[in-house]
Coordinates of C-alpha atoms in Angstrom, one line a residue:
X1 CA -6.7 -1.7 -20.1
X2 CA -5.7 -4.0 -17.2
X3 CA -7.4 -7.5 -17.2
X4 CA -9.2 -8.5 -14.2
X5 CA -7.1 -10.8 -12.0
X6 CA -7.5 -14.3 -11.9
X7 CA -4.8 -15.6 -9.8
X8 CA -5.8 -16.4 -5.8
X9 CA -4.7 -12.8 -4.9
X10 CA -3.4 -11.4 -8.2
X11 CA -0.1 -10.8 -6.7
X12 CA 3.0 -11.9 -8.9
X13 CA 5.8 -10.3 -6.3
X14 CA 6.2 -11.6 -3.0
X15 CA 7.3 -8.3 -1.3
X16 CA 5.3 -7.9 2.1
X17 CA 4.1 -4.1 2.0
X18 CA 2.3 -4.1 5.2
X19 CA 3.6 -0.7 6.5
X20 CA 3.7 2.8 4.9
X21 CA 5.4 5.4 7.1
X22 CA 5.3 9.1 6.1
X23 CA 8.2 11.0 6.6
X24 CA 8.2 14.8 6.3
X25 CA 10.8 16.0 3.7
X26 CA 10.7 19.5 5.2
X27 CA 13.0 18.0 8.2
X28 CA 16.5 17.1 8.1
X29 CA 16.0 15.3 11.6
X30 CA 12.8 13.0 10.0
X31 CA 14.9 11.9 7.0
X32 CA 18.1 10.8 8.9
X33 CA 15.9 8.8 11.5
X34 CA 14.3 7.1 8.2
X35 CA 17.3 5.3 7.7
X36 CA 16.7 3.2 10.7
X37 CA 12.9 2.5 10.7
X38 CA 11.5 -0.7 9.8
X39 CA 8.6 0.1 7.9
X40 CA 8.1 -1.8 4.7
X41 CA 7.7 1.0 2.5
X42 CA 8.7 4.6 3.4
X43 CA 6.8 7.4 1.9
X44 CA 8.9 10.7 1.9
X45 CA 6.4 13.3 1.9
X46 CA 6.3 16.6 -0.1
X47 CA 2.6 17.0 0.5
X48 CA 0.6 17.5 3.6
X49 CA 3.3 17.5 5.8
X50 CA 5.2 20.5 4.1
X51 CA 3.7 23.7 4.4
X52 CA 1.9 25.1 1.4
X53 CA 4.2 28.2 0.5
X54 CA 6.5 28.2 -2.4
X55 CA 9.4 28.5 -0.4
X56 CA 8.6 25.8 1.9
X57 CA 7.7 23.1 -1.0
X58 CA 10.9 24.2 -2.8
X59 CA 13.0 23.9 0.3
X60 CA 11.5 20.3 0.7
X61 CA 11.9 19.1 -2.7
X62 CA 15.7 20.1 -2.7
X63 CA 16.4 18.8 1.1
X64 CA 15.1 15.1 0.0
X65 CA 16.8 15.3 -3.2
X66 CA 19.9 16.3 -1.5
X67 CA 19.4 13.4 1.1
X68 CA 18.8 10.7 -1.6
X69 CA 22.0 11.8 -3.4
X70 CA 24.2 12.2 -0.7
X71 CA 23.4 9.6 1.7
X72 CA 25.7 6.5 1.1
X73 CA 24.0 3.6 -0.9
X74 CA 24.8 1.1 1.9
X75 CA 22.9 3.0 4.3
X76 CA 19.5 4.0 2.1
X77 CA 16.6 2.0 2.0
X78 CA 16.0 -0.7 -0.6
X79 CA 14.4 1.2 -3.6
X80 CA 11.9 -1.0 -3.2
X81 CA 10.8 0.5 0.0
X82 CA 11.5 3.9 -1.3
X83 CA 8.2 6.0 -2.2
X84 CA 7.8 9.7 -2.5
X85 CA 4.5 11.4 -2.4
X86 CA 4.2 14.5 -4.7
X87 CA 1.8 17.0 -4.7
X88 CA -1.2 16.8 -6.8
X89 CA -1.4 17.6 -10.8
X90 CA -3.3 20.9 -9.8
X91 CA -0.7 22.0 -8.0
X92 CA 1.9 24.5 -9.4
X93 CA 4.5 21.8 -7.6
X94 CA 3.7 18.9 -9.1
X95 CA 5.9 19.1 -12.4
X96 CA 9.1 20.1 -10.6
X97 CA 8.2 17.4 -7.9
X98 CA 8.0 14.7 -10.5
X99 CA 11.0 16.1 -12.5
X100 CA 13.4 16.7 -9.5
X101 CA 12.5 13.2 -7.7
X102 CA 12.8 10.9 -10.8
X103 CA 16.2 11.8 -11.0
X104 CA 17.0 9.4 -8.1
X105 CA 17.3 5.8 -9.3
X106 CA 16.5 5.0 -5.9
X107 CA 12.8 6.2 -6.1
X108 CA 10.7 3.3 -7.4
X109 CA 7.2 4.4 -6.0
X110 CA 5.4 7.4 -6.3
X111 CA 2.3 8.0 -3.9
X112 CA -0.1 10.4 -6.0
X113 CA -2.7 12.1 -4.2
X114 CA -6.3 13.6 -5.3
X115 CA -6.6 10.7 -8.1
X116 CA -10.1 11.4 -9.0
X117 CA -10.3 9.5 -12.5
X118 CA -8.2 7.7 -15.1
X119 CA -7.6 11.1 -16.9
X120 CA -5.4 12.2 -13.7
X121 CA -3.4 9.1 -14.1
X122 CA -2.8 9.7 -17.7
X123 CA -1.5 12.9 -16.6
X124 CA 0.9 11.5 -14.3
X125 CA 1.9 8.8 -16.6
X126 CA 3.0 11.7 -19.0
X127 CA 5.0 13.3 -16.7
X128 CA 6.8 10.4 -15.7
X129 CA 7.5 9.4 -19.5
X130 CA 8.8 13.0 -19.9
X131 CA 10.9 13.0 -17.0
X132 CA 12.3 9.5 -17.4
X133 CA 13.3 10.1 -20.9
X134 CA 16.4 12.1 -19.4
X135 CA 17.7 9.4 -17.3
X136 CA 18.8 5.9 -18.3
X137 CA 16.6 3.9 -15.6
X138 CA 14.4 1.4 -17.1
X139 CA 12.9 -0.3 -14.2
X140 CA 9.2 0.5 -14.2
X141 CA 8.0 3.0 -11.7
X142 CA 5.0 2.0 -9.3
X143 CA 2.0 4.3 -8.9
X144 CA 0.3 4.4 -5.8
X145 CA -3.2 6.0 -6.2
X146 CA -4.7 7.8 -3.6
X147 CA -8.6 7.8 -3.4
X148 CA -9.7 11.1 -1.3
X149 CA -13.1 12.1 -3.0
X150 CA -16.5 11.0 -3.9
X151 CA -15.4 11.1 -7.7
X152 CA -12.3 8.9 -7.2
X153 CA -14.7 6.4 -5.2
X154 CA -17.1 6.4 -8.0
X155 CA -14.7 5.7 -10.6
X156 CA -13.0 3.0 -8.5
X157 CA -13.2 0.5 -11.4
X158 CA -11.8 2.7 -13.9
X159 CA -8.9 3.7 -11.8
X160 CA -7.9 0.4 -10.5
X161 CA -7.8 -1.1 -14.5
X162 CA -6.0 1.5 -15.7
X163 CA -2.6 0.9 -17.4
X164 CA -0.3 3.4 -19.1
X165 CA -0.7 3.9 -23.1
X166 CA 3.3 4.2 -22.7
X167 CA 3.7 0.9 -21.0
X168 CA 4.9 0.0 -17.7
X169 CA 8.7 0.9 -18.5
X170 CA 8.1 4.1 -19.8
X171 CA 5.1 5.5 -18.1
X172 CA 4.5 3.8 -14.9
X173 CA 3.0 0.8 -13.8
X174 CA -0.5 1.1 -11.3
X175 CA 0.6 -0.7 -8.1
X176 CA -1.9 0.0 -5.5
X177 CA -5.0 2.0 -4.1
X178 CA -4.4 3.9 -1.2
X179 CA -7.5 5.4 0.9
X180 CA -7.3 9.0 2.6
X181 CA -9.8 8.9 4.9
X182 CA -9.8 12.4 6.4
X183 CA -9.9 13.9 2.8
X184 CA -12.9 11.6 1.7
X185 CA -14.9 12.7 4.9
X186 CA -13.7 16.4 3.9
X187 CA -15.2 15.7 0.5
X188 CA -18.1 14.0 1.0
X189 CA -19.2 15.4 4.5
X190 CA -19.0 11.8 6.2
X191 CA -18.9 12.3 9.7
X192 CA -15.7 10.4 11.3
X193 CA -16.6 8.2 14.6
X194 CA -14.7 5.6 16.4
X195 CA -16.7 2.7 15.1
X196 CA -15.5 3.5 11.6
X197 CA -19.0 2.1 10.2
X198 CA -19.3 5.4 8.2
X199 CA -16.5 4.1 6.4
X200 CA -17.2 0.3 5.7
X201 CA -18.6 0.8 2.4
X202 CA -15.9 2.9 0.2
X203 CA -13.4 0.6 2.5
X204 CA -14.7 -2.6 0.9
X205 CA -15.2 -1.0 -2.1
X206 CA -11.4 -0.1 -2.2
X207 CA -10.3 -3.4 -1.3
X208 CA -13.0 -5.4 -4.0
X209 CA -11.2 -2.9 -6.6
X210 CA -7.5 -3.5 -5.8
X211 CA -8.1 -7.2 -5.7
X212 CA -9.9 -7.4 -8.8
X213 CA -7.0 -6.2 -11.0
X214 CA -4.3 -7.4 -8.6
X215 CA -3.1 -4.5 -6.9
X216 CA -2.5 -4.0 -3.1
X217 CA -5.1 -2.5 -0.9
X218 CA -3.7 0.5 1.5
X219 CA -5.6 0.8 4.3
X220 CA -6.2 4.5 6.3
X221 CA -4.3 6.4 8.7
X222 CA -4.9 5.9 12.4
X223 CA -4.9 9.6 13.4
X224 CA -5.0 8.4 16.8
X225 CA -1.4 7.6 17.2
X226 CA -1.3 7.3 20.7
X227 CA -3.8 4.7 21.2
X228 CA -2.0 1.8 20.2
X229 CA -4.9 -0.8 21.1
X230 CA -7.1 1.4 19.3
X231 CA -4.6 0.8 16.4
X232 CA -4.5 -2.6 16.8
X233 CA -8.2 -3.0 16.4
X234 CA -8.2 -1.0 13.3
X235 CA -5.6 -2.7 11.7
X236 CA -7.7 -6.3 12.2
X237 CA -10.7 -4.3 10.8
X238 CA -8.6 -3.5 7.7
X239 CA -7.0 -7.0 7.6
X240 CA -10.5 -8.7 7.9
X241 CA -11.6 -6.2 4.7
X242 CA -8.6 -7.5 2.4
X243 CA -6.2 -4.6 3.0
X244 CA -2.7 -5.7 2.8
X245 CA -1.4 -2.8 4.9
X246 CA -1.7 0.2 6.3
X247 CA -0.3 3.8 6.6
X248 CA 1.5 5.0 9.7
X249 CA 2.1 8.7 10.6
X250 CA 4.4 7.7 13.7
X251 CA 7.1 5.4 13.8
X252 CA 5.6 3.7 16.9
X253 CA 2.8 2.2 14.9
X254 CA 5.2 0.4 12.4
X255 CA 5.4 -2.9 14.7
X256 CA 1.6 -3.3 15.6
X257 CA 1.1 -2.8 11.8
X258 CA 3.6 -5.5 11.1
X259 CA 2.3 -7.8 13.4
X260 CA -1.3 -7.5 12.5
X261 CA -1.1 -7.9 8.6
X262 CA 0.2 -11.3 8.8
X263 CA -1.9 -14.8 9.8
X264 CA -2.1 -15.2 13.4
X265 CA -0.5 -18.6 14.8
X266 CA -4.0 -20.2 14.9
X267 CA -4.8 -19.3 11.0
X268 CA -1.2 -20.9 10.0
X269 CA -2.0 -24.0 11.9
X270 CA -5.4 -24.2 10.3
X271 CA -4.0 -23.8 6.8
X272 CA -1.4 -26.4 7.2
X273 CA -4.0 -28.9 8.5
X274 CA -5.9 -28.0 5.4
X275 CA -3.2 -28.3 3.2
X276 CA -2.2 -31.8 4.7
X277 CA -5.6 -33.3 5.0
X278 CA -6.3 -32.1 1.2
X279 CA -3.5 -34.0 0.1
X280 CA -4.7 -37.3 2.0
X281 CA -8.4 -36.6 0.5
X282 CA -6.8 -36.1 -3.2
X283 CA -5.0 -39.4 -3.1
X284 CA -8.1 -41.0 -2.0
X285 CA -10.1 -39.6 -4.9
X286 CA -11.9 -37.2 -2.7
X287 CA -12.5 -33.2 -3.4
X288 CA -13.4 -32.4 0.1
X289 CA -13.2 -33.6 3.7
X290 CA -14.3 -32.5 7.1
X291 CA -12.1 -30.4 9.3
X292 CA -12.3 -30.9 13.6
X293 CA -13.5 -27.2 14.9
X294 CA -12.2 -26.1 18.0
X295 CA -15.0 -26.6 20.5
X296 CA -16.4 -29.5 18.6
X297 CA -18.0 -29.9 15.4
X298 CA -16.6 -30.1 11.8
X299 CA -16.3 -27.8 8.6
X300 CA -16.4 -28.9 5.4
X301 CA -13.0 -28.1 3.6
X302 CA -13.1 -27.7 -0.3
X303 CA -11.3 -26.0 -2.9
X304 CA -12.2 -22.4 -1.9
X305 CA -10.8 -23.1 1.3
X306 CA -7.6 -24.7 0.0
X307 CA -7.1 -21.8 -2.0
X308 CA -7.4 -19.2 1.1
X309 CA -5.0 -21.7 3.3
X310 CA -2.5 -21.6 0.6
X311 CA -2.7 -17.8 0.6
X312 CA -2.1 -17.8 4.4
X313 CA 1.0 -20.1 4.3
X314 CA 2.4 -17.7 1.3
X315 CA 2.0 -15.2 3.3
X316 CA 3.3 -16.7 6.5
X317 CA 6.7 -17.9 4.9
X318 CA 7.1 -14.4 3.3
X319 CA 7.0 -13.3 6.9
X320 CA 9.4 -15.9 8.0
X321 CA 6.5 -17.0 10.4
X322 CA 6.8 -20.7 11.7
X323 CA 4.9 -23.0 9.7
X324 CA 4.1 -26.3 12.0
X325 CA 4.8 -29.7 10.6
X326 CA 1.4 -31.3 10.3
X327 CA 1.2 -35.1 10.3

């Protein structure tokens, strides 16, 4: 079982995964357009965006497989950006999906819908092990577990702590929890409102469970893809709750997601001041100091706020944002 994270954010890699853009694998045009999207992660979808008939599912799977094999390597997104959402394990399509998709060395991430319990993850892991036994690739498959039901919300701790019985190289490694809000509402009879208050509890629980075990937390789709102001508000809300990034269903959503799931200029300046002044305080054998606040007053800065500031500067550096020199 995965142990609780004791790192400041539980993450060991430095990749930014702010946006997860869904691309229907049933459309050659959409597949080709995915080659130019700036989305941090591209989810090639075999599930909800594909009609449920056997013919359509088989056609989409073969179309995606052909796309990944025929597109010149230098034109494909980096493998770390490539994800595929499979059909869930209870469907007749899952086994063919995972067997076909893992033939490609460019697929490093699998998004698994309707993960209700660790039993579902064990099922996925066994399928990964079987499929990868036929290939020479040994880079661990990153698993994104989709939280879509009351059962999965109830079992969040067990799901987030899951590890493969075969080890990460053979059986995959859980990398993120993803919130599928509309599926969750359908399962729980929660009534969606623009305020999102009805989802505050479950979203908070997902973010907490993810961070407890060193996983990314991926926030829900903003279904109102035409209202970019509302998208901005929803992104800011998700970031405050602790999410690392957000799903997107339209390319126009990506830029706003990217610009929101990074520290603001004021946050970076404040963090830089904290790091500088804490260094001065430590040199004077002090563990805390008072930081001047905008509008007057002072706030006491000590070790927990120093950790927050270090996290902000780390993300800012990875995002390529300007970090002011404070002296």
